Amino acid sequence: MLARVRSEKVMYVKAVEELEKSAQRIEGLIREFEARRKASASARTAPAGEGLARLKGRLGWPTEGDVVALFGRQKHPKFETYVQRKGIEIRAGHGTVIRSVSDGVVAFADWMRGYGLLAIVDHGEGFFSLYAHASKLLVGVGDSVRGHQPIGEIGDTGLTGESTLYFELRQGGEALDPLAWLVRRR
């Protein structure tokens, strides 16, 4: 029993390390997207989602379901280890629609280790939203999207072993607590 728990903990720690590497890759991608946007600012100031900052607390939810993991430092109940979450995890049925939280342009749409199928939407002014663990993406790089537009379907590619959407909001390289930006549910 103890050997099994130790083995599970080693696997968990390795998975967390992989996620941290992937998170660093995402941060690099966002810096690259932002640098490109700034370089082309003379041609166009921002994607269609310009003005996301004024929508704090009023963004639509990216999917239906229950939040099962919160933003920030979280302690794993079984392994007593901590992880810094840069987003939230929303449990929903396999195939449930994933929707863009606001207007923007798809900056990334592909598979990434630790995240599965991942879409990143550039909302302008340095704001990006990330949607991971999709079973299917309905958009491609360069596509313009509207708020509430379907962009994918939820899968079960995460560490939880269940169908979830991992969702992040970022401004530049800084992760923002999505719950502060999404409209309150009743």
Backbone as ProteinMPNN parsed JSONL, in Angstrom:
{"seq_chain_A": "MLARVRSEKVMYVKAVEELEKSAQRIEGLIREFEARRKASASARTAPAGEGLARLKGRLGWPTEGDVVALFGRQKHPKFETYVQRKGIEIRAGHGTVIRSVSDGVVAFADWMRGYGLLAIVDHGEGFFSLYAHASKLLVGVGDSVRGHQPIGEIGDTGLTGESTLYFELRQGGEALDPLAWLVRRR", "coords_chain_A": {"N_chain_A": [[0.825, -1.196, 0.0], [1.848, 1.317, 0.904], [3.987, 1.501, -0.866], [2.602, 1.726, -3.269], [1.3, 4.203, -2.963], [3.542, 5.862, -2.77], [4.604, 5.466, -5.325], [2.508, 6.526, -6.865], [2.694, 9.168, -6.006], [5.204, 9.904, -7.017], [4.637, 9.755, -9.762], [2.695, 11.754, -9.888], [4.185, 14.031, -9.138], [5.981, 14.114, -11.301], [4.144, 14.615, -13.344], [3.245, 17.149, -12.582], [5.628, 18.568, -12.903], [5.889, 18.37, -15.695], [3.624, 19.845, -16.441], [4.396, 22.341, -15.478], [6.547, 22.89, -17.179], [5.15, 23.044, -19.603], [3.511, 25.205, -18.994], [5.42, 27.217, -18.879], [6.111, 27.23, -21.549], [3.721, 28.149, -22.657], [3.665, 30.719, -21.538], [5.86, 31.789, -22.876], [4.889, 31.676, -25.517], [2.765, 33.507, -25.327], [4.162, 35.863, -24.738], [5.509, 36.081, -27.154], [3.31, 36.355, -28.956], [2.311, 38.793, -28.04], [4.485, 40.492, -28.517], [4.559, 40.4, -31.308], [2.075, 41.56, -31.84], [2.456, 44.151, -30.841], [4.5, 44.983, -32.531], [3.176, 45.157, -34.936], [1.435, 47.178, -34.452], [1.109, 49.631, -35.7], [-0.23, 49.047, -38.003], [-2.601, 47.896, -37.126], [-4.395, 48.354, -34.211], [-5.416, 46.513, -32.277], [-6.857, 43.207, -31.843], [-10.301, 42.216, -32.544], [-11.455, 42.153, -29.989], [-10.888, 44.38, -28.461], [-10.803, 46.266, -25.51], [-11.332, 44.577, -23.367], [-10.681, 44.898, -20.688], [-12.615, 46.533, -19.544], [-14.667, 44.794, -19.128], [-14.483, 43.326, -16.833], [-15.661, 41.039, -14.48], [-17.933, 40.625, -15.911], [-17.735, 38.85, -17.995], [-18.868, 36.166, -20.056], [-19.319, 32.699, -19.152], [-16.961, 30.126, -20.05], [-17.901, 27.574, -20.421], [-20.512, 25.263, -19.451], [-20.998, 23.866, -16.179], [-19.33, 22.706, -13.137], [-17.007, 24.385, -11.041], [-14.083, 22.823, -10.208], [-11.49, 23.073, -9.442], [-9.632, 25.667, -8.123], [-8.174, 28.931, -8.848], [-4.8, 29.841, -8.09], [-2.602, 29.015, -5.292], [-2.689, 25.665, -4.494], [-3.262, 22.822, -2.45], [-2.535, 19.445, -2.816], [-4.777, 16.974, -1.866], [-4.147, 14.296, -1.322], [-1.367, 13.866, -1.651], [-0.105, 15.879, -0.288], [1.303, 17.982, -1.441], [2.084, 21.129, -3.011], [0.698, 23.146, -5.613], [0.815, 25.757, -7.984], [-1.855, 27.097, -9.382], [-2.746, 28.51, -12.451], [-5.111, 28.997, -13.513], [-8.566, 27.933, -13.734], [-10.409, 24.888, -13.191], [-13.051, 23.363, -14.795], [-15.616, 21.13, -14.403], [-17.417, 19.208, -16.695], [-19.683, 17.503, -18.906], [-18.366, 15.098, -21.261], [-17.737, 16.352, -24.46], [-19.199, 18.653, -24.112], [-19.889, 22.003, -25.052], [-17.306, 24.401, -25.6], [-16.852, 27.823, -25.179], [-15.784, 30.962, -26.51], [-14.85, 33.594, -24.356], [-14.999, 36.224, -25.043], [-14.816, 38.584, -27.811], [-12.237, 38.108, -30.266], [-9.075, 36.986, -31.671], [-7.916, 33.883, -32.797], [-4.946, 32.732, -31.559], [-3.464, 30.474, -31.096], [-3.936, 27.055, -31.727], [-3.833, 23.944, -31.086], [-2.333, 20.784, -30.128], [-0.865, 20.392, -26.905], [1.559, 19.212, -24.69], [0.495, 18.109, -21.528], [-1.693, 19.76, -21.565], [-3.363, 18.891, -23.535], [-5.577, 19.219, -26.334], [-5.531, 22.576, -27.149], [-6.658, 25.915, -27.136], [-5.82, 29.281, -27.711], [-6.917, 32.504, -27.315], [-6.531, 35.739, -28.516], [-7.407, 38.708, -27.169], [-6.798, 41.32, -27.517], [-5.112, 44.323, -26.333], [-3.241, 43.016, -24.777], [-4.582, 40.965, -23.487], [-5.381, 37.555, -23.053], [-7.109, 34.456, -23.499], [-7.189, 31.076, -22.413], [-7.968, 27.766, -23.313], [-8.137, 24.558, -22.385], [-7.771, 20.937, -22.584], [-9.504, 20.033, -24.523], [-11.618, 17.933, -26.526], [-12.079, 18.309, -29.094], [-11.29, 20.867, -31.412], [-12.828, 23.721, -32.783], [-11.934, 25.832, -34.162], [-9.278, 27.619, -35.864], [-5.857, 28.82, -36.075], [-5.665, 32.297, -36.471], [-8.351, 32.668, -36.98], [-11.15, 34.78, -36.543], [-13.083, 35.307, -33.654], [-16.199, 35.537, -31.921], [-17.612, 36.764, -28.865], [-18.949, 34.24, -26.818], [-19.056, 32.426, -28.863], [-18.941, 29.07, -30.066], [-15.94, 27.256, -29.694], [-14.766, 24.865, -29.318], [-14.879, 21.472, -27.948], [-15.33, 19.812, -24.844], [-13.019, 17.483, -23.438], [-11.296, 14.678, -21.964], [-8.594, 15.017, -21.235], [-6.989, 15.795, -19.159], [-5.221, 15.758, -15.924], [-7.064, 15.009, -14.055], [-8.634, 12.861, -14.741], [-11.222, 12.982, -15.516], [-13.857, 14.537, -17.466], [-13.036, 17.744, -18.141], [-12.692, 21.331, -18.406], [-9.87, 23.265, -18.647], [-9.246, 26.519, -17.821], [-7.826, 29.661, -18.44], [-7.107, 33.122, -17.864], [-5.19, 35.778, -19.057], [-3.17, 38.688, -18.758], [-0.875, 39.983, -20.689], [2.008, 38.51, -19.494], [0.959, 37.861, -17.055], [-1.005, 35.815, -15.008], [-4.474, 35.886, -14.431], [-7.091, 35.779, -11.99], [-9.677, 33.888, -13.052], [-12.271, 33.801, -11.955], [-12.747, 36.317, -10.957], [-13.267, 37.719, -13.201], [-15.289, 36.492, -14.651], [-18.86, 36.464, -15.057], [-20.898, 36.413, -12.159], [-22.294, 33.364, -11.032], [-25.564, 32.26, -10.249]], "CA_chain_A": [[0.0, 0.0, 0.0], [2.739, 2.47, 0.982], [4.75, 1.544, -2.12], [1.696, 2.209, -4.314], [1.121, 5.639, -2.739], [4.805, 6.515, -3.149], [4.68, 5.412, -6.787], [1.544, 7.509, -7.361], [3.217, 10.506, -5.723], [6.275, 10.149, -7.99], [3.974, 10.04, -11.038], [2.048, 13.053, -9.74], [5.241, 15.054, -9.159], [6.448, 14.199, -12.688], [3.094, 15.275, -14.122], [3.284, 18.568, -12.219], [6.813, 19.127, -13.561], [5.548, 18.516, -17.119], [2.704, 20.976, -16.556], [5.168, 23.571, -15.282], [7.278, 23.132, -18.433], [4.171, 23.492, -20.591], [3.095, 26.56, -18.601], [6.494, 28.115, -19.322], [5.99, 27.336, -23.006], [2.58, 29.03, -22.91], [4.1, 32.082, -21.23], [6.707, 32.207, -23.99], [4.018, 31.928, -26.664], [2.024, 34.75, -25.109], [5.115, 36.967, -24.932], [5.741, 36.165, -28.601], [2.102, 36.925, -29.562], [2.225, 40.199, -27.638], [5.544, 41.219, -29.231], [4.101, 40.532, -32.693], [0.975, 42.525, -31.866], [3.031, 45.486, -30.658], [5.276, 45.311, -33.728], [2.26, 45.507, -36.022], [0.462, 48.134, -33.903], [0.859, 50.73, -36.634], [-1.194, 48.586, -38.993], [-3.875, 47.624, -36.464], [-4.09, 48.512, -32.788], [-5.734, 45.33, -31.478], [-7.903, 42.362, -32.404], [-11.679, 42.674, -32.375], [-11.875, 42.17, -28.594], [-10.333, 45.548, -27.765], [-11.645, 46.752, -24.438], [-11.671, 43.509, -22.426], [-10.497, 45.372, -19.311], [-13.862, 47.11, -19.031], [-15.643, 43.716, -18.935], [-14.167, 42.558, -15.626], [-16.848, 40.649, -13.73], [-19.089, 40.507, -16.802], [-17.489, 37.901, -19.083], [-19.641, 34.931, -20.024], [-18.555, 31.5, -18.804], [-16.501, 29.398, -21.231], [-18.67, 26.341, -20.542], [-21.372, 24.92, -18.321], [-20.351, 22.913, -15.286], [-18.922, 23.118, -11.796], [-15.583, 24.636, -10.818], [-13.553, 21.773, -9.325], [-10.153, 23.489, -9.001], [-9.578, 27.125, -8.109], [-6.962, 29.674, -9.175], [-3.893, 30.115, -6.979], [-1.859, 27.922, -4.664], [-3.575, 24.596, -4.055], [-2.605, 21.662, -1.843], [-3.116, 18.175, -3.226], [-5.244, 16.345, -0.633], [-3.563, 12.974, -1.094], [0.1, 13.852, -1.646], [0.397, 16.95, 0.573], [2.198, 18.856, -2.196], [1.415, 22.344, -3.476], [0.839, 23.54, -7.004], [0.289, 27.095, -8.251], [-2.751, 27.044, -10.54], [-2.866, 29.79, -13.149], [-6.455, 29.036, -14.059], [-9.553, 27.129, -13.022], [-10.83, 23.651, -13.846], [-14.512, 23.279, -14.783], [-16.068, 19.784, -14.778], [-18.62, 19.166, -17.527], [-19.755, 16.264, -19.667], [-17.552, 14.961, -22.469], [-18.397, 16.911, -25.632], [-19.853, 19.928, -23.803], [-19.334, 23.091, -25.859], [-16.411, 25.422, -25.048], [-17.149, 29.082, -25.862], [-14.888, 32.094, -26.265], [-15.459, 34.504, -23.377], [-15.129, 37.554, -25.64], [-14.314, 38.69, -29.178], [-10.787, 38.071, -30.399], [-8.475, 36.252, -32.786], [-7.248, 32.671, -32.318], [-3.489, 32.85, -31.688], [-2.896, 29.123, -31.012], [-4.951, 25.998, -31.722], [-3.072, 22.721, -31.341], [-2.088, 19.94, -28.957], [0.31, 20.719, -26.107], [1.75, 18.276, -23.581], [-0.035, 18.56, -20.249], [-2.925, 20.522, -21.768], [-4.18, 18.305, -24.583], [-5.919, 20.215, -27.35], [-5.515, 23.882, -26.487], [-6.882, 27.119, -27.941], [-5.505, 30.554, -27.06], [-7.562, 33.604, -28.034], [-5.984, 37.073, -28.264], [-8.519, 39.655, -27.071], [-6.288, 42.681, -27.636], [-4.611, 45.002, -25.136], [-2.455, 42.081, -23.978], [-5.437, 39.959, -22.845], [-5.492, 36.26, -23.71], [-7.813, 33.398, -22.774], [-6.694, 29.745, -22.761], [-8.982, 26.732, -23.148], [-7.386, 23.306, -22.532], [-8.399, 19.62, -22.4], [-10.574, 19.864, -25.505], [-11.623, 16.71, -27.328], [-12.14, 18.787, -30.474], [-11.252, 22.32, -31.597], [-13.668, 24.142, -33.9], [-11.313, 27.036, -34.717], [-7.868, 27.512, -36.217], [-5.057, 30.03, -35.907], [-6.052, 33.399, -37.353], [-9.805, 32.836, -37.034], [-11.796, 35.752, -35.656], [-14.173, 34.705, -32.888], [-17.069, 36.45, -31.188], [-17.936, 36.314, -27.521], [-19.938, 33.166, -26.691], [-18.982, 31.541, -30.026], [-18.316, 27.769, -29.798], [-14.583, 27.117, -30.235], [-14.306, 23.498, -29.099], [-15.677, 20.591, -27.102], [-14.568, 19.308, -23.701], [-12.583, 16.093, -23.423], [-10.803, 14.208, -20.663], [-7.144, 14.891, -21.426], [-6.262, 16.348, -18.016], [-4.769, 14.877, -14.851], [-8.156, 14.657, -13.156], [-9.249, 11.608, -15.151], [-12.619, 13.222, -15.853], [-14.024, 15.57, -18.487], [-12.95, 19.096, -17.584], [-12.076, 22.41, -19.172], [-8.93, 24.098, -17.907], [-9.44, 27.854, -18.377], [-6.988, 30.735, -17.903], [-7.116, 34.477, -18.423], [-3.901, 36.431, -18.829], [-2.882, 39.994, -19.342], [0.561, 39.833, -20.904], [2.472, 37.281, -18.87], [0.37, 37.683, -15.727], [-2.244, 35.053, -14.893], [-5.53, 36.57, -13.686], [-8.089, 34.859, -11.445], [-10.846, 33.947, -13.934], [-13.526, 34.023, -11.237], [-12.923, 37.764, -10.793], [-13.628, 38.268, -14.509], [-16.515, 35.87, -15.147], [-20.087, 36.898, -14.401], [-21.238, 35.526, -11.031], [-23.406, 32.427, -11.235], [-26.538, 32.277, -9.142]], "C_chain_A": [[0.87, 1.261, 0.0], [3.537, 2.631, -0.309], [3.889, 2.099, -3.255], [1.496, 3.721, -4.185], [2.378, 6.403, -3.127], [4.952, 6.569, -4.668], [3.727, 6.437, -7.41], [2.059, 8.931, -7.154], [4.323, 10.863, -6.709], [5.665, 10.501, -9.348], [3.315, 11.42, -11.003], [3.074, 14.179, -9.83], [5.78, 15.225, -10.577], [5.424, 14.918, -13.56], [3.077, 16.775, -13.84], [4.478, 19.244, -12.884], [6.555, 19.338, -15.049], [4.614, 19.705, -17.329], [3.434, 22.302, -16.385], [5.975, 23.912, -16.529], [6.331, 23.653, -19.51], [3.687, 24.899, -20.277], [4.144, 27.578, -19.018], [6.44, 28.302, -20.833], [4.837, 28.277, -23.368], [2.958, 30.477, -22.637], [4.987, 32.634, -22.339], [5.891, 32.52, -25.233], [3.281, 33.254, -26.511], [2.937, 35.959, -25.258], [5.375, 37.181, -26.421], [4.539, 36.795, -29.308], [2.013, 38.418, -29.28], [3.282, 41.036, -28.361], [5.145, 41.433, -30.691], [3.002, 41.579, -32.81], [1.512, 43.948, -31.742], [3.804, 45.925, -31.895], [4.373, 45.73, -34.882], [1.211, 46.523, -35.576], [0.16, 49.276, -34.862], [-0.168, 50.336, -37.685], [-2.582, 48.391, -38.375], [-3.614, 47.634, -34.972], [-4.377, 47.271, -31.969], [-6.756, 44.475, -32.201], [-9.291, 42.889, -32.028], [-12.116, 42.806, -30.925], [-11.381, 43.355, -27.806], [-11.315, 46.041, -26.705], [-12.026, 45.708, -23.406], [-11.583, 43.98, -20.98], [-11.798, 45.921, -18.723], [-14.936, 46.048, -18.762], [-15.376, 42.879, -17.688], [-15.442, 42.318, -14.816], [-18.08, 40.438, -14.583], [-18.873, 39.552, -17.97], [-18.383, 36.679, -18.924], [-18.744, 33.743, -19.702], [-18.148, 30.751, -20.069], [-17.227, 28.071, -21.444], [-19.607, 26.214, -19.357], [-20.582, 23.987, -17.415], [-19.941, 23.542, -13.974], [-17.42, 23.337, -11.731], [-15.093, 23.606, -9.804], [-12.131, 22.056, -8.873], [-10.059, 25.0, -9.185], [-8.215, 27.663, -8.529], [-6.115, 29.836, -7.914], [-3.236, 28.864, -6.424], [-2.836, 26.91, -4.068], [-2.759, 23.432, -3.503], [-3.317, 20.4, -2.304], [-3.514, 17.411, -1.966], [-4.571, 15.008, -0.307], [-2.057, 13.031, -0.882], [0.73, 14.972, -0.821], [1.428, 17.839, -0.133], [1.388, 20.049, -2.705], [1.681, 22.566, -4.955], [0.206, 24.928, -7.152], [-0.546, 27.024, -9.516], [-2.895, 28.438, -11.14], [-4.228, 29.944, -13.803], [-7.394, 28.234, -13.185], [-9.885, 25.899, -13.85], [-12.346, 23.559, -13.678], [-14.91, 21.888, -15.264], [-17.375, 19.896, -15.561], [-18.587, 17.863, -18.317], [-18.872, 16.28, -20.904], [-18.357, 15.491, -23.657], [-19.154, 18.204, -25.373], [-19.126, 21.053, -24.542], [-18.449, 24.014, -25.014], [-16.663, 26.685, -25.863], [-16.103, 30.143, -25.531], [-15.588, 33.064, -25.317], [-15.658, 35.913, -23.926], [-14.609, 37.508, -27.074], [-12.792, 38.626, -29.183], [-10.356, 37.316, -31.636], [-7.724, 35.056, -32.202], [-5.755, 32.782, -32.614], [-2.814, 31.485, -31.688], [-4.05, 28.145, -30.975], [-4.259, 24.698, -32.099], [-2.955, 21.932, -30.041], [-0.839, 20.434, -28.239], [0.368, 19.764, -24.918], [1.259, 18.894, -22.272], [-1.362, 19.292, -20.358], [-3.863, 19.86, -22.777], [-4.42, 19.323, -25.676], [-6.186, 21.539, -26.65], [-5.789, 24.978, -27.504], [-6.52, 28.331, -27.095], [-6.1, 31.655, -27.929], [-6.956, 34.921, -27.559], [-7.145, 38.06, -28.304], [-8.072, 41.104, -27.21], [-5.843, 43.233, -26.296], [-3.83, 44.068, -24.21], [-3.269, 41.017, -23.273], [-5.535, 38.705, -23.708], [-6.344, 35.337, -22.852], [-7.322, 32.062, -23.317], [-7.754, 28.717, -22.405], [-8.302, 25.387, -23.419], [-8.246, 22.093, -22.193], [-9.57, 19.415, -23.361], [-10.466, 18.495, -26.173], [-11.618, 17.075, -28.809], [-12.054, 20.305, -30.46], [-12.046, 22.661, -32.85], [-13.116, 25.379, -34.596], [-9.854, 26.751, -35.048], [-7.17, 28.848, -36.032], [-5.474, 31.076, -36.943], [-7.544, 33.62, -37.457], [-10.248, 33.936, -36.077], [-12.939, 35.046, -34.95], [-14.943, 35.802, -32.175], [-17.266, 35.895, -29.78], [-19.078, 35.317, -27.564], [-19.954, 32.215, -27.9], [-18.363, 30.206, -29.628], [-16.939, 27.689, -30.467], [-14.04, 25.701, -30.053], [-15.296, 22.71, -28.271], [-14.778, 19.998, -26.031], [-14.248, 17.829, -23.859], [-12.123, 15.7, -22.035], [-9.292, 14.01, -20.719], [-6.337, 15.407, -20.248], [-5.867, 15.302, -16.997], [-5.903, 14.372, -13.983], [-8.793, 13.319, -13.505], [-10.731, 11.75, -15.443], [-12.692, 14.346, -16.885], [-14.057, 16.944, -17.835], [-12.414, 20.057, -18.638], [-11.123, 23.121, -18.233], [-8.962, 25.457, -18.586], [-8.557, 28.867, -17.663], [-7.331, 32.048, -18.587], [-5.778, 35.098, -18.09], [-3.92, 37.825, -19.421], [-1.374, 40.043, -19.449], [0.987, 38.511, -20.3], [1.816, 36.97, -17.543], [-0.941, 36.905, -15.783], [-3.216, 35.815, -13.999], [-6.508, 35.531, -13.15], [-9.348, 34.947, -12.304], [-12.151, 34.255, -13.203], [-13.785, 35.504, -10.97], [-13.418, 38.408, -12.087], [-14.941, 37.713, -15.044], [-17.719, 36.39, -14.368], [-20.417, 35.9, -13.283], [-22.414, 34.634, -11.403], [-24.315, 32.483, -10.021], [-26.766, 30.894, -8.615]], "O_chain_A": [[0.656, 2.166, -0.807], [3.741, 3.746, -0.79], [4.377, 2.849, -4.101], [1.519, 4.438, -5.185], [2.297, 7.466, -3.742], [5.37, 7.584, -5.226], [4.087, 7.131, -8.361], [1.885, 9.794, -8.015], [4.382, 11.995, -7.189], [6.12, 11.433, -10.01], [3.374, 12.165, -11.981], [2.85, 15.17, -10.525], [6.014, 16.351, -11.016], [5.786, 15.73, -14.412], [2.913, 17.579, -14.757], [4.36, 20.367, -13.375], [6.951, 20.36, -15.609], [4.784, 20.479, -18.271], [3.124, 23.277, -17.07], [6.082, 25.081, -16.901], [6.663, 24.586, -20.24], [3.474, 25.7, -21.186], [3.806, 28.676, -19.46], [6.691, 29.396, -21.34], [4.961, 29.101, -24.274], [2.613, 31.367, -23.415], [4.881, 33.806, -22.7], [6.156, 33.502, -25.926], [3.188, 34.031, -27.461], [2.54, 36.97, -25.837], [5.451, 38.316, -26.891], [4.71, 37.667, -30.16], [1.684, 39.21, -30.164], [3.004, 42.162, -28.773], [5.364, 42.508, -31.248], [2.986, 42.381, -33.744], [1.07, 44.846, -32.458], [3.77, 47.097, -32.27], [4.756, 46.559, -35.708], [0.202, 46.707, -36.257], [-0.938, 49.83, -34.834], [-0.893, 51.187, -38.2], [-3.601, 48.678, -39.004], [-2.684, 46.972, -34.513], [-3.634, 46.991, -31.028], [-7.454, 44.968, -33.087], [-9.427, 43.87, -31.297], [-13.08, 43.521, -30.653], [-11.449, 43.337, -26.577], [-12.505, 46.21, -26.973], [-12.961, 45.927, -22.636], [-12.337, 43.505, -20.132], [-12.043, 45.782, -17.525], [-15.998, 46.366, -18.227], [-15.988, 41.826, -17.512], [-16.193, 43.244, -14.51], [-19.15, 40.112, -14.068], [-19.732, 39.448, -18.846], [-18.627, 36.213, -17.811], [-17.54, 33.784, -19.956], [-18.892, 30.737, -21.05], [-17.171, 27.505, -22.536], [-19.508, 26.962, -18.384], [-19.6, 23.385, -17.849], [-20.164, 24.726, -13.725], [-16.649, 22.564, -12.3], [-15.61, 23.521, -8.69], [-11.611, 21.353, -8.007], [-10.364, 25.536, -10.25], [-7.228, 26.929, -8.558], [-6.645, 29.953, -6.809], [-3.31, 27.789, -7.02], [-3.69, 27.253, -3.251], [-1.696, 23.102, -4.029], [-4.538, 20.288, -2.2], [-2.68, 17.214, -1.082], [-4.447, 14.642, 0.862], [-1.525, 12.322, -0.028], [1.95, 15.02, -0.667], [2.323, 18.384, 0.513], [0.164, 19.982, -2.815], [2.742, 22.222, -5.476], [-0.809, 25.23, -6.523], [0.001, 26.902, -10.612], [-3.134, 29.415, -10.43], [-4.472, 30.893, -14.548], [-7.071, 27.895, -12.046], [-9.668, 25.874, -15.061], [-12.864, 23.663, -12.566], [-14.592, 21.501, -16.389], [-18.309, 20.582, -15.148], [-17.552, 17.199, -18.377], [-18.654, 17.325, -21.517], [-19.519, 15.125, -23.838], [-19.696, 18.797, -26.305], [-17.899, 21.05, -24.642], [-18.785, 24.361, -23.882], [-16.688, 26.636, -27.093], [-15.604, 30.208, -24.407], [-16.783, 33.323, -25.461], [-16.398, 36.707, -23.346], [-14.029, 36.508, -27.499], [-12.14, 39.039, -28.224], [-11.156, 37.04, -32.53], [-6.983, 35.198, -31.23], [-5.349, 32.91, -33.769], [-1.713, 31.341, -32.219], [-5.037, 28.371, -30.274], [-4.111, 24.382, -33.28], [-3.423, 22.369, -28.99], [0.13, 20.846, -28.877], [-0.63, 19.537, -24.234], [1.565, 20.043, -21.954], [-2.079, 19.435, -19.368], [-5.034, 20.229, -22.864], [-3.581, 20.188, -25.926], [-6.957, 21.615, -25.693], [-5.227, 24.975, -28.599], [-6.866, 28.405, -25.916], [-5.826, 31.731, -29.126], [-6.877, 35.187, -26.359], [-7.789, 38.23, -29.338], [-8.877, 42.02, -27.041], [-6.161, 42.673, -25.247], [-3.764, 44.299, -23.003], [-2.702, 40.226, -22.519], [-5.742, 38.776, -24.919], [-6.312, 35.418, -21.624], [-7.068, 31.919, -24.513], [-8.365, 28.782, -21.338], [-7.93, 25.103, -24.558], [-9.313, 22.218, -21.592], [-10.519, 18.701, -23.04], [-9.37, 17.967, -26.362], [-11.217, 16.284, -29.662], [-12.661, 20.96, -29.613], [-11.947, 21.967, -33.861], [-13.745, 25.917, -35.508], [-9.273, 25.774, -34.575], [-7.817, 29.88, -35.853], [-5.615, 30.777, -38.129], [-7.977, 34.652, -37.97], [-9.777, 34.012, -34.942], [-13.679, 34.279, -35.566], [-14.399, 36.863, -31.866], [-17.103, 34.698, -29.545], [-20.065, 35.527, -28.269], [-20.776, 31.3, -27.953], [-17.355, 30.192, -28.92], [-16.79, 28.009, -31.646], [-12.974, 25.374, -30.575], [-16.382, 23.183, -27.935], [-13.606, 19.715, -26.278], [-15.062, 17.037, -24.333], [-12.515, 16.317, -21.044], [-8.775, 12.972, -20.306], [-5.109, 15.456, -20.326], [-6.136, 14.113, -17.171], [-5.728, 13.403, -13.244], [-9.43, 12.702, -12.652], [-11.429, 10.748, -15.602], [-11.697, 15.025, -17.142], [-14.973, 17.271, -17.08], [-11.779, 19.658, -19.614], [-11.517, 23.537, -17.143], [-8.733, 25.553, -19.792], [-8.538, 28.929, -16.434], [-7.782, 32.076, -19.732], [-5.284, 34.962, -16.971], [-4.578, 38.102, -20.424], [-0.671, 40.134, -18.443], [0.37, 37.483, -20.578], [2.084, 35.922, -16.954], [-1.867, 37.278, -16.503], [-2.835, 36.326, -12.946], [-6.731, 34.505, -13.793], [-10.026, 35.975, -12.29], [-13.039, 34.897, -13.764], [-14.934, 35.901, -10.776], [-13.932, 39.526, -12.065], [-15.633, 38.386, -15.808], [-17.619, 36.714, -13.185], [-20.237, 34.693, -13.445], [-23.392, 35.08, -12.002], [-23.865, 32.726, -8.902], [-27.551, 30.709, -7.685]]}, "name": "protein", "num_of_chains": 1, "seq": "MLARVRSEKVMYVKAVEELEKSAQRIEGLIREFEARRKASASARTAPAGEGLARLKGRLGWPTEGDVVALFGRQKHPKFETYVQRKGIEIRAGHGTVIRSVSDGVVAFADWMRGYGLLAIVDHGEGFFSLYAHASKLLVGVGDSVRGHQPIGEIGDTGLTGESTLYFELRQGGEALDPLAWLVRRR"}
